[in-house]
């Protein structure tokens, strides 16, 4: 039996899981670290924390698994996307990494857009200039920390910095590189136009691989620290969502998943580089060689329900403590007593602005249609329905692009709610499947690593062999679909009505 390691480098922790070649979880370990916020809207981390967490967790799964280290053949890394790590000529980190959620680069996004034009940006990178992406972060360092920019010789993403520390190799892969806004996404290579726009040299960027390709091997120092051998191959790996897609088997045309976590994602595989000219959704290279994925994002998905619970559900929180029931089970039970449409109460989940389909940082959350008859349970259900309508907006954009998922795999914390699962199923009007997705990103890069180690000939074959959990299926109710779509139509019109008011509010 051969074994594979999946390392998931997240924003709050790194989790390492050891799998056997059938996808069975053998051992796992997580290590947390802090996010630094030196100014309002900034988000940074110390790259050394990722390395230390990886060494600790890899060492643990190797030493506590009882597996012969000679049988561990390959390793893959999943990573938080868009982060900026800068090294000097001696490969020393020049400043803390600027993370995906950092919002300091609005002026740099405007600078990139004015320099190249919206249409050129979309045609090359498949996305508009966004504050989260890496290109604007590079330009921010150039504009605000010129002494650091002058010393820059290597630019990397978080997982690729970890790869460098484990192997000594400078490499990236197409899925994560797609989120830098430096990659020619349709052609899966660095873009000279984008590189010139941010004022760097291509030699500062690592070589681009496909996700299952071997990029290097564990070096002797890493082997000494972790208990692995220097025969362990390290593959390209993937960005977090692309890795999770592989871990859930979303690796061919017609397959898609929706995540209801803090934010929400509707993610669909496509065999061709389909791009939305309005930039409402992301198109990235996916972890299957020669394929892409399209992804819509709802900024305030589970965050909306968490916000409402924290602000207004004190009685329910106390009941949860007294009964041992999860508080969200209690709020679910309350919401299930309310009819579809919440007796004409709608919620717009724009607590953090919105990404898809509006791309508007200034829009804000709204309850619409409140009357004296509405109780707390109405508001809870309205929040859940509003998030579902926002996710359906994402799916509608995919439909406009002729991407038609045959079914939808639902994951994230919201997937544990039967009520929310039913809402998504009925609103989307397609079958919804749920399965164990706790280690999806780690399993996804382990699957890629298994392909790199030639245990399987390709990603699709490896997914079929290594993903064993059978999904449960929820089928749409046509009457419910009709009702949800009726309310969604009104929901969709509210943004247009309030768009200018949101701008006025932001200017006050």
mmCIF file of N, CA, C and O in Angstrom, residues 433-488:
data_model
loop_
_atom_site.group_PDB
_atom_site.id
_atom_site.type_symbol
_atom_site.label_atom_id
_atom_site.label_comp_id
_atom_site.label_asym_id
_atom_site.label_seq_id
_atom_site.Cartn_x
_atom_site.Cartn_y
_atom_site.Cartn_z
ATOM 1 N N UNK A 433 -26.828 17.277 -3.834
ATOM 2 C CA UNK A 433 -26.178 16.154 -3.173
ATOM 3 C C UNK A 433 -25.300 16.677 -2.042
ATOM 4 O O UNK A 433 -24.692 17.741 -2.166
ATOM 5 N N UNK A 434 -25.242 15.951 -0.950
ATOM 6 C CA UNK A 434 -24.326 16.291 0.138
ATOM 7 C C UNK A 434 -23.492 15.068 0.489
ATOM 8 O O UNK A 434 -23.965 13.933 0.413
ATOM 9 N N UNK A 435 -22.233 15.310 0.825
ATOM 10 C CA UNK A 435 -21.315 14.234 1.199
ATOM 11 C C UNK A 435 -20.301 14.804 2.170
ATOM 12 O O UNK A 435 -20.234 16.017 2.398
ATOM 13 N N UNK A 436 -19.510 13.949 2.763
ATOM 14 C CA UNK A 436 -18.471 14.382 3.699
ATOM 15 C C UNK A 436 -17.448 15.240 2.960
ATOM 16 O O UNK A 436 -16.791 14.771 2.026
ATOM 17 N N UNK A 437 -17.327 16.504 3.350
ATOM 18 C CA UNK A 437 -16.389 17.399 2.672
ATOM 19 C C UNK A 437 -15.407 18.037 3.654
ATOM 20 O O UNK A 437 -14.760 19.028 3.328
ATOM 21 N N UNK A 438 -15.275 17.448 4.856
ATOM 22 C CA UNK A 438 -14.449 18.057 5.910
ATOM 23 C C UNK A 438 -12.999 18.209 5.472
ATOM 24 O O UNK A 438 -12.353 19.215 5.773
ATOM 25 N N UNK A 439 -12.464 17.233 4.752
ATOM 26 C CA UNK A 439 -11.068 17.278 4.317
ATOM 27 C C UNK A 439 -10.960 17.391 2.806
ATOM 28 O O UNK A 439 -10.003 16.896 2.201
ATOM 29 N N UNK A 440 -11.946 18.036 2.174
ATOM 30 C CA UNK A 440 -12.011 18.034 0.710
ATOM 31 C C UNK A 440 -10.757 18.616 0.072
ATOM 32 O O UNK A 440 -10.234 18.055 -0.905
ATOM 33 N N UNK A 441 -10.244 19.731 0.596
ATOM 34 C CA UNK A 441 -9.070 20.359 -0.017
ATOM 35 C C UNK A 441 -7.838 19.474 0.143
ATOM 36 O O UNK A 441 -7.064 19.287 -0.804
ATOM 37 N N UNK A 442 -7.653 18.916 1.341
ATOM 38 C CA UNK A 442 -6.502 18.027 1.575
ATOM 39 C C UNK A 442 -6.601 16.765 0.718
ATOM 40 O O UNK A 442 -5.615 16.314 0.130
ATOM 41 N N UNK A 443 -7.811 16.197 0.628
ATOM 42 C CA UNK A 443 -7.999 15.017 -0.221
ATOM 43 C C UNK A 443 -7.780 15.378 -1.680
ATOM 44 O O UNK A 443 -7.173 14.608 -2.438
ATOM 45 N N UNK A 444 -8.241 16.562 -2.082
ATOM 46 C CA UNK A 444 -8.063 16.980 -3.463
ATOM 47 C C UNK A 444 -6.604 17.018 -3.885
ATOM 48 O O UNK A 444 -6.242 16.488 -4.945
ATOM 49 N N UNK A 445 -5.755 17.617 -3.062
ATOM 50 C CA UNK A 445 -4.331 17.676 -3.443
ATOM 51 C C UNK A 445 -3.650 16.324 -3.259
ATOM 52 O O UNK A 445 -2.657 16.029 -3.937
ATOM 53 N N UNK A 446 -4.180 15.476 -2.360
ATOM 54 C CA UNK A 446 -3.671 14.114 -2.255
ATOM 55 C C UNK A 446 -3.987 13.327 -3.532
ATOM 56 O O UNK A 446 -3.162 12.534 -4.010
ATOM 57 N N UNK A 447 -5.178 13.555 -4.076
ATOM 58 C CA UNK A 447 -5.539 12.916 -5.352
ATOM 59 C C UNK A 447 -4.590 13.377 -6.457
ATOM 60 O O UNK A 447 -4.096 12.567 -7.260
ATOM 61 N N UNK A 448 -4.306 14.680 -6.497
ATOM 62 C CA UNK A 448 -3.348 15.196 -7.482
ATOM 63 C C UNK A 448 -1.969 14.583 -7.276
ATOM 64 O O UNK A 448 -1.267 14.237 -8.246
ATOM 65 N N UNK A 449 -1.585 14.421 -6.003
ATOM 66 C CA UNK A 449 -0.286 13.823 -5.691
ATOM 67 C C UNK A 449 -0.239 12.355 -6.102
ATOM 68 O O UNK A 449 0.806 11.851 -6.539
ATOM 69 N N UNK A 450 -1.352 11.653 -5.966
ATOM 70 C CA UNK A 450 -1.415 10.251 -6.387
ATOM 71 C C UNK A 450 -1.226 10.131 -7.893
ATOM 72 O O UNK A 450 -0.570 9.198 -8.387
ATOM 73 N N UNK A 451 -1.790 11.088 -8.637
ATOM 74 C CA UNK A 451 -1.591 11.091 -10.092
ATOM 75 C C UNK A 451 -0.131 11.393 -10.416
ATOM 76 O O UNK A 451 0.477 10.742 -11.278
ATOM 77 N N UNK A 452 0.450 12.360 -9.697
ATOM 78 C CA UNK A 452 1.855 12.690 -9.909
ATOM 79 C C UNK A 452 2.783 11.519 -9.639
ATOM 80 O O UNK A 452 3.812 11.357 -10.303
ATOM 81 N N UNK A 453 2.407 10.683 -8.663
ATOM 82 C CA UNK A 453 3.213 9.510 -8.317
ATOM 83 C C UNK A 453 2.907 8.309 -9.211
ATOM 84 O O UNK A 453 3.435 7.216 -8.985
ATOM 85 N N UNK A 454 2.033 8.540 -10.208
ATOM 86 C CA UNK A 454 1.655 7.503 -11.186
ATOM 87 C C UNK A 454 0.907 6.327 -10.560
ATOM 88 O O UNK A 454 0.930 5.203 -11.071
ATOM 89 N N UNK A 455 0.229 6.593 -9.428
ATOM 90 C CA UNK A 455 -0.654 5.565 -8.872
ATOM 91 C C UNK A 455 -1.927 5.472 -9.706
ATOM 92 O O UNK A 455 -2.582 4.416 -9.714
ATOM 93 N N UNK A 456 -2.286 6.577 -10.373
ATOM 94 C CA UNK A 456 -3.441 6.620 -11.261
ATOM 95 C C UNK A 456 -3.052 7.393 -12.518
ATOM 96 O O UNK A 456 -2.197 8.286 -12.456
ATOM 97 N N UNK A 457 -3.663 7.071 -13.653
ATOM 98 C CA UNK A 457 -3.242 7.707 -14.913
ATOM 99 C C UNK A 457 -3.698 9.141 -15.086
ATOM 100 O O UNK A 457 -3.087 9.914 -15.826
ATOM 101 N N UNK A 458 -4.814 9.526 -14.425
ATOM 102 C CA UNK A 458 -5.315 10.883 -14.587
ATOM 103 C C UNK A 458 -6.203 11.247 -13.402
ATOM 104 O O UNK A 458 -6.521 10.395 -12.556
ATOM 105 N N UNK A 459 -6.605 12.515 -13.339
ATOM 106 C CA UNK A 459 -7.351 13.016 -12.187
ATOM 107 C C UNK A 459 -8.726 12.358 -12.077
ATOM 108 O O UNK A 459 -9.163 11.988 -10.981
ATOM 109 N N UNK A 460 -9.422 12.200 -13.191
ATOM 110 C CA UNK A 460 -10.760 11.614 -13.147
ATOM 111 C C UNK A 460 -10.718 10.190 -12.599
ATOM 112 O O UNK A 460 -11.551 9.806 -11.763
ATOM 113 N N UNK A 461 -9.752 9.403 -13.044
ATOM 114 C CA UNK A 461 -9.619 8.023 -12.561
ATOM 115 C C UNK A 461 -9.304 8.009 -11.076
ATOM 116 O O UNK A 461 -9.865 7.209 -10.308
ATOM 117 N N UNK A 462 -8.407 8.899 -10.658
ATOM 118 C CA UNK A 462 -8.027 8.960 -9.246
ATOM 119 C C UNK A 462 -9.212 9.370 -8.375
ATOM 120 O O UNK A 462 -9.405 8.839 -7.280
ATOM 121 N N UNK A 463 -10.032 10.306 -8.852
ATOM 122 C CA UNK A 463 -11.221 10.722 -8.088
ATOM 123 C C UNK A 463 -12.162 9.538 -7.872
ATOM 124 O O UNK A 463 -12.677 9.324 -6.767
ATOM 125 N N UNK A 464 -12.397 8.772 -8.918
ATOM 126 C CA UNK A 464 -13.306 7.624 -8.812
ATOM 127 C C UNK A 464 -12.775 6.588 -7.832
ATOM 128 O O UNK A 464 -13.547 5.937 -7.125
ATOM 129 N N UNK A 465 -11.453 6.455 -7.762
ATOM 130 C CA UNK A 465 -10.851 5.447 -6.887
ATOM 131 C C UNK A 465 -10.738 5.907 -5.446
ATOM 132 O O UNK A 465 -10.839 5.104 -4.513
ATOM 133 N N UNK A 466 -10.536 7.218 -5.222
ATOM 134 C CA UNK A 466 -10.175 7.707 -3.896
ATOM 135 C C UNK A 466 -11.303 8.425 -3.157
ATOM 136 O O UNK A 466 -11.164 8.718 -1.969
ATOM 137 N N UNK A 467 -12.410 8.722 -3.834
ATOM 138 C CA UNK A 467 -13.552 9.351 -3.162
ATOM 139 C C UNK A 467 -14.599 8.268 -2.934
ATOM 140 O O UNK A 467 -15.220 7.781 -3.876
ATOM 141 N N UNK A 468 -14.781 7.909 -1.676
ATOM 142 C CA UNK A 468 -15.607 6.742 -1.373
ATOM 143 C C UNK A 468 -16.979 7.080 -0.799
ATOM 144 O O UNK A 468 -17.893 6.265 -0.863
ATOM 145 N N UNK A 469 -17.141 8.284 -0.206
ATOM 146 C CA UNK A 469 -18.413 8.585 0.465
ATOM 147 C C UNK A 469 -19.526 8.774 -0.559
ATOM 148 O O UNK A 469 -19.376 9.488 -1.542
ATOM 149 N N UNK A 470 -20.640 8.091 -0.339
ATOM 150 C CA UNK A 470 -21.786 8.195 -1.228
ATOM 151 C C UNK A 470 -22.644 9.384 -0.808
ATOM 152 O O UNK A 470 -23.000 9.520 0.366
ATOM 153 N N UNK A 471 -23.015 10.249 -1.747
ATOM 154 C CA UNK A 471 -23.805 11.424 -1.372
ATOM 155 C C UNK A 471 -25.259 11.073 -1.102
ATOM 156 O O UNK A 471 -25.806 10.115 -1.652
ATOM 157 N N UNK A 472 -25.884 11.868 -0.215
ATOM 158 C CA UNK A 472 -27.333 11.801 -0.073
ATOM 159 C C UNK A 472 -27.925 12.822 -1.037
ATOM 160 O O UNK A 472 -27.337 13.874 -1.268
ATOM 161 N N UNK A 473 -29.079 12.503 -1.611
ATOM 162 C CA UNK A 473 -29.645 13.336 -2.676
ATOM 163 C C UNK A 473 -30.975 13.938 -2.235
ATOM 164 O O UNK A 473 -31.832 13.242 -1.686
ATOM 165 N N UNK A 474 -31.141 15.236 -2.458
ATOM 166 C CA UNK A 474 -32.406 15.936 -2.231
ATOM 167 C C UNK A 474 -32.963 16.343 -3.596
ATOM 168 O O UNK A 474 -32.224 16.879 -4.436
ATOM 169 N N UNK A 475 -34.252 16.089 -3.806
ATOM 170 C CA UNK A 475 -34.878 16.374 -5.096
ATOM 171 C C UNK A 475 -35.772 17.611 -4.977
ATOM 172 O O UNK A 475 -36.448 17.811 -3.968
ATOM 173 N N UNK A 476 -35.794 18.457 -6.016
ATOM 174 C CA UNK A 476 -36.592 19.692 -5.929
ATOM 175 C C UNK A 476 -38.095 19.428 -5.952
ATOM 176 O O UNK A 476 -38.567 18.481 -6.596
ATOM 177 N N UNK A 477 -38.817 20.280 -5.231
ATOM 178 C CA UNK A 477 -40.276 20.274 -5.225
ATOM 179 C C UNK A 477 -40.740 21.385 -6.172
ATOM 180 O O UNK A 477 -40.449 22.557 -5.955
ATOM 181 N N UNK A 478 -41.447 21.018 -7.242
ATOM 182 C CA UNK A 478 -41.793 21.986 -8.289
ATOM 183 C C UNK A 478 -42.644 23.142 -7.764
ATOM 184 O O UNK A 478 -42.480 24.289 -8.197
ATOM 185 N N UNK A 479 -43.560 22.858 -6.835
ATOM 186 C CA UNK A 479 -44.379 23.929 -6.266
ATOM 187 C C UNK A 479 -43.523 24.917 -5.494
ATOM 188 O O UNK A 479 -43.701 26.138 -5.591
ATOM 189 N N UNK A 480 -42.580 24.380 -4.716
ATOM 190 C CA UNK A 480 -41.669 25.254 -3.967
ATOM 191 C C UNK A 480 -40.788 26.066 -4.910
ATOM 192 O O UNK A 480 -40.520 27.254 -4.663
ATOM 193 N N UNK A 481 -40.307 25.422 -5.970
ATOM 194 C CA UNK A 481 -39.471 26.124 -6.945
ATOM 195 C C UNK A 481 -40.215 27.327 -7.513
ATOM 196 O O UNK A 481 -39.650 28.431 -7.633
ATOM 197 N N UNK A 482 -41.473 27.143 -7.841
ATOM 198 C CA UNK A 482 -42.289 28.237 -8.383
ATOM 199 C C UNK A 482 -42.365 29.401 -7.388
ATOM 200 O O UNK A 482 -42.189 30.570 -7.759
ATOM 201 N N UNK A 483 -42.593 29.086 -6.118
ATOM 202 C CA UNK A 483 -42.712 30.134 -5.104
ATOM 203 C C UNK A 483 -41.393 30.861 -4.882
ATOM 204 O O UNK A 483 -41.343 32.097 -4.829
ATOM 205 N N UNK A 484 -40.300 30.081 -4.729
ATOM 206 C CA UNK A 484 -38.992 30.711 -4.499
ATOM 207 C C UNK A 484 -38.608 31.604 -5.680
ATOM 208 O O UNK A 484 -38.085 32.713 -5.487
ATOM 209 N N UNK A 485 -38.858 31.149 -6.897
ATOM 210 C CA UNK A 485 -38.493 31.940 -8.076
ATOM 211 C C UNK A 485 -39.311 33.244 -8.140
ATOM 212 O O UNK A 485 -38.818 34.283 -8.594
ATOM 213 N N UNK A 486 -40.559 33.173 -7.676
ATOM 214 C CA UNK A 486 -41.419 34.347 -7.645
ATOM 215 C C UNK A 486 -40.831 35.417 -6.706
ATOM 216 O O UNK A 486 -40.742 36.599 -7.051
ATOM 217 N N UNK A 487 -40.399 34.976 -5.517
ATOM 218 C CA UNK A 487 -39.791 35.917 -4.570
ATOM 219 C C UNK A 487 -38.409 36.366 -5.045
ATOM 220 O O UNK A 487 -38.009 37.512 -4.823
ATOM 221 N N UNK A 488 -37.677 35.455 -5.717
ATOM 222 C CA UNK A 488 -36.358 35.818 -6.229
ATOM 223 C C UNK A 488 -36.463 36.943 -7.259
ATOM 224 O O UNK A 488 -35.587 37.822 -7.332
#
